[in-house]
């Protein structure tokens, strides 16, 4: 009897399996028609139009290593000279190293009044600048007597920025212009 029960059990299991699989709809896979690969044409990127200098716009000024080194040496000598002049508080000699625009700007009573007002607001420093000489003695002497040149940056052939590095930060010492006779302290354009 035990054998019959095992056979019946096996028969029932087999029957259930057949019924389960028979109840599932069989689906034949669809065969897609072959598709030809798409042809991708490489379209060359259009070249940017040649830039023509705009009238009145300066072209990029390229500095060779030789020009940079020569100019750096010249500016370093100038700054050493200016340091001596400033340390000695020699206004007349300092004045010779200024461009006309710089001299006119820092001689302007409105500019001197604005600087004086800023000093009062920021530092509570009561000082009334009345002349370029005052500007030199009270502003320049205290801030530039020990300037060191660390790098220069050309703006164009006749203008550059002279920098000192302070706490890993470049600080502009002077904006300089070459007037044909040499580098002079200029008004930042």
XYZ file of C-alpha atoms in Angstrom:
189
model
C 0.000 0.000 0.000
C 2.810 2.268 0.695
C 4.091 1.732 -2.794
C 0.698 2.647 -4.281
C 0.513 5.845 -2.240
C 3.956 6.891 -3.455
C 2.943 6.102 -7.079
C -0.281 8.042 -6.742
C 1.580 10.951 -5.220
C 4.134 10.938 -8.028
C 1.339 10.634 -10.600
C -0.544 13.576 -9.080
C 2.563 15.728 -8.996
C 3.374 14.899 -12.587
C -0.195 15.644 -13.613
C -0.166 18.963 -11.832
C 3.084 19.877 -13.512
C 1.673 19.007 -16.936
C -1.480 21.020 -16.259
C 0.521 23.995 -15.016
C 2.729 24.072 -18.066
C -0.126 23.367 -20.440
C -2.080 26.333 -19.045
C 0.666 28.752 -19.974
C 0.327 30.246 -23.421
C 3.361 29.701 -25.427
C 4.628 32.720 -27.200
C 6.876 32.476 -30.145
C 9.478 35.161 -30.278
C 8.905 37.719 -32.989
C 11.626 37.947 -35.502
C 12.241 41.535 -36.454
C 13.189 42.414 -39.952
C 16.860 43.220 -40.199
C 17.525 46.913 -39.880
C 20.335 48.477 -41.762
C 22.639 50.463 -39.552
C 22.097 54.182 -39.733
C 24.706 56.088 -41.618
C 26.036 58.903 -39.488
C 27.631 61.605 -41.487
C 30.311 63.481 -39.698
C 29.629 67.134 -40.156
C 32.747 69.181 -39.542
C 32.320 71.905 -36.976
C 32.196 75.265 -38.631
C 35.323 77.249 -38.094
C 34.808 80.423 -36.126
C 34.950 83.509 -38.255
C 38.323 85.116 -38.323
C 38.304 87.855 -35.752
C 39.310 91.122 -37.174
C 40.478 93.763 -34.755
C 37.714 96.180 -33.986
C 38.674 99.734 -34.780
C 40.087 101.336 -31.664
C 40.522 97.973 -29.885
C 44.138 97.119 -29.059
C 45.524 93.830 -30.299
C 46.887 91.364 -27.742
C 50.367 92.342 -26.715
C 52.748 89.406 -26.567
C 55.817 89.671 -24.365
C 58.854 87.529 -24.940
C 60.798 86.182 -21.985
C 63.681 88.456 -22.941
C 61.486 91.601 -22.925
C 59.870 90.531 -19.636
C 63.234 90.008 -17.912
C 64.705 93.278 -19.248
C 61.609 95.253 -18.236
C 61.485 93.533 -14.834
C 65.096 94.543 -14.211
C 64.377 98.142 -15.288
C 61.280 98.369 -13.075
C 63.110 96.813 -10.138
C 65.805 99.518 -10.413
C 63.061 102.167 -10.622
C 61.286 100.852 -7.519
C 64.558 100.742 -5.576
C 65.136 104.371 -6.612
C 61.572 105.330 -5.626
C 62.027 103.612 -2.244
C 65.072 105.781 -1.575
C 63.264 108.941 -2.693
C 60.241 108.114 -0.544
C 62.342 107.147 2.482
C 64.122 110.527 2.195
C 60.746 112.268 1.745
C 62.090 113.961 -1.374
C 58.904 115.308 -2.968
C 60.626 117.211 -5.790
C 62.465 114.138 -7.055
C 59.395 111.889 -6.615
C 57.384 114.383 -8.665
C 59.728 113.803 -11.619
C 58.616 110.142 -11.770
C 54.917 110.977 -12.234
C 52.919 111.209 -15.437
C 51.071 114.451 -16.062
C 47.687 112.725 -15.541
C 48.762 111.311 -12.191
C 50.057 114.682 -11.048
C 46.831 116.445 -12.105
C 44.570 113.838 -10.509
C 46.228 113.910 -7.087
C 46.434 117.695 -7.163
C 42.680 117.991 -7.660
C 41.074 119.467 -4.480
C 37.990 117.226 -4.883
C 40.151 114.076 -5.010
C 42.221 115.218 -2.025
C 39.016 115.988 -0.071
C 37.648 112.515 -0.872
C 40.866 110.840 0.313
C 40.806 112.928 3.504
C 37.173 111.978 4.138
C 37.960 108.293 3.597
C 40.821 108.498 6.095
C 38.514 110.053 8.657
C 35.739 107.484 8.107
C 37.934 104.386 7.982
C 40.653 105.233 10.485
C 39.319 108.249 12.389
C 42.405 110.012 11.187
C 41.894 113.784 11.104
C 43.981 114.999 8.220
C 43.084 117.444 5.489
C 45.142 116.881 2.335
C 45.508 120.144 0.431
C 48.151 119.426 -2.221
C 50.082 116.782 -4.114
C 52.899 117.365 -1.616
C 50.496 116.482 1.259
C 49.429 113.369 -0.630
C 53.073 112.367 -1.016
C 54.049 113.063 2.604
C 50.997 111.556 4.325
C 49.916 108.777 1.986
C 52.805 107.673 -0.227
C 55.632 107.908 2.319
C 53.904 105.604 4.781
C 52.878 103.007 2.257
C 55.661 102.650 -0.308
C 59.019 103.269 1.323
C 59.977 99.573 1.460
C 58.206 98.216 -1.617
C 59.617 95.093 -3.249
C 58.923 93.987 -6.799
C 57.854 90.369 -7.218
C 56.248 90.350 -10.653
C 55.077 92.571 -13.478
C 52.093 92.248 -15.784
C 52.052 93.985 -19.137
C 48.844 95.747 -20.109
C 50.309 96.748 -23.457
C 53.693 97.760 -24.798
C 53.830 100.965 -22.737
C 51.786 100.133 -19.615
C 52.255 97.582 -16.878
C 51.334 96.695 -13.326
C 54.103 96.165 -10.781
C 53.195 93.716 -7.994
C 54.493 92.764 -4.600
C 53.427 89.450 -3.045
C 52.063 89.938 0.491
C 50.856 86.850 2.366
C 50.716 84.887 -0.919
C 48.498 87.593 -2.450
C 49.653 89.852 -5.296
C 49.274 93.517 -4.345
C 49.613 96.261 -6.944
C 52.495 98.578 -6.089
C 52.344 100.817 -9.113
C 50.658 101.246 -12.443
C 53.486 102.372 -14.702
C 53.579 103.979 -18.125
C 56.569 104.285 -20.412
C 56.625 107.769 -21.918
C 59.610 107.084 -24.167
C 62.065 108.387 -21.574
C 61.416 105.632 -19.054
C 58.794 104.183 -16.718
C 56.724 106.613 -14.646
C 54.004 106.268 -12.047
C 50.723 106.569 -13.920
C 47.079 106.897 -13.124
C 45.252 103.567 -13.399
C 43.173 103.717 -16.572
